[in-house]
Coordinates of C-alpha atoms in Angstrom, one line a residue:
M16 CA 0.0 0.0 0.0
D17 CA 1.5 3.3 -1.0
K18 CA 1.1 6.1 1.5
E19 CA 1.6 9.7 0.2
M20 CA 4.0 11.7 2.4
N21 CA 3.6 15.4 2.7
I22 CA 7.1 16.8 3.2
D23 CA 7.7 20.5 4.0
N24 CA 10.2 21.6 1.4
D25 CA 11.8 24.1 3.7
I26 CA 12.5 21.4 6.3
L27 CA 13.9 19.1 3.6
I28 CA 16.2 21.8 2.3
A29 CA 17.4 22.7 5.8
L30 CA 18.2 19.0 6.6
E31 CA 20.1 18.6 3.3
E32 CA 22.0 21.9 3.8
A33 CA 23.1 20.7 7.2
R34 CA 24.7 17.7 5.6
P35 CA 27.0 18.9 2.8
V36 CA 28.1 15.3 2.1
V37 CA 24.8 14.8 0.3
W38 CA 25.2 17.6 -2.1
D39 CA 28.8 19.0 -2.2
K40 CA 30.7 16.9 -4.8
T41 CA 33.9 18.8 -4.1
L42 CA 34.2 17.2 -0.7
D43 CA 36.4 14.1 -0.5
I44 CA 34.0 12.5 1.9
F45 CA 31.2 12.8 -0.8
K46 CA 32.9 9.8 -2.5
G47 CA 32.3 7.7 0.5
R48 CA 29.2 5.8 -0.2
N49 CA 28.6 4.8 3.5
T50 CA 29.0 8.4 4.7
T51 CA 26.6 9.6 2.1
R52 CA 24.1 6.9 2.8
E53 CA 24.3 7.6 6.5
A54 CA 23.6 11.3 5.9
W55 CA 20.5 10.5 3.8
S56 CA 19.4 8.0 6.4
Q57 CA 19.5 10.8 9.0
V58 CA 17.5 13.1 6.7
C59 CA 14.9 10.4 6.3
C60 CA 14.7 9.6 10.0
E61 CA 14.2 13.3 10.8
L62 CA 11.6 13.7 8.1
N63 CA 9.8 10.6 9.4
E64 CA 9.7 12.1 12.9
D65 CA 8.3 15.4 11.5
V66 CA 5.6 13.4 9.7
K67 CA 4.7 11.5 12.9
E68 CA 4.5 14.7 14.8
M69 CA 2.4 16.3 12.1
E70 CA 0.0 13.3 12.0
S71 CA -0.4 13.5 15.8
K72 CA -1.1 17.2 15.6
E73 CA -3.6 16.6 12.8
K74 CA -5.3 13.9 14.9
N75 CA -5.5 16.2 17.9
E76 CA -6.9 19.0 15.8
S77 CA -9.6 16.7 14.3
R78 CA -10.6 15.6 17.8
T79 CA -10.9 19.3 18.8
F80 CA -13.4 20.0 16.0
A81 CA -15.4 16.8 16.4

């Protein structure tokens, strides 16, 4: 089952900017696959936490209006 994820672009950009290893090809560490994967994994984990938080907030808001 596919679940659509709503990602805030500003949050995604901030998470990527905080990890130059995922976008700066001039860094020697950029060539390290494990380092790059780990950075992307961190981004995904943080995005997932934001989504979980958002879902909880949406649930609470829907209960308020019910």
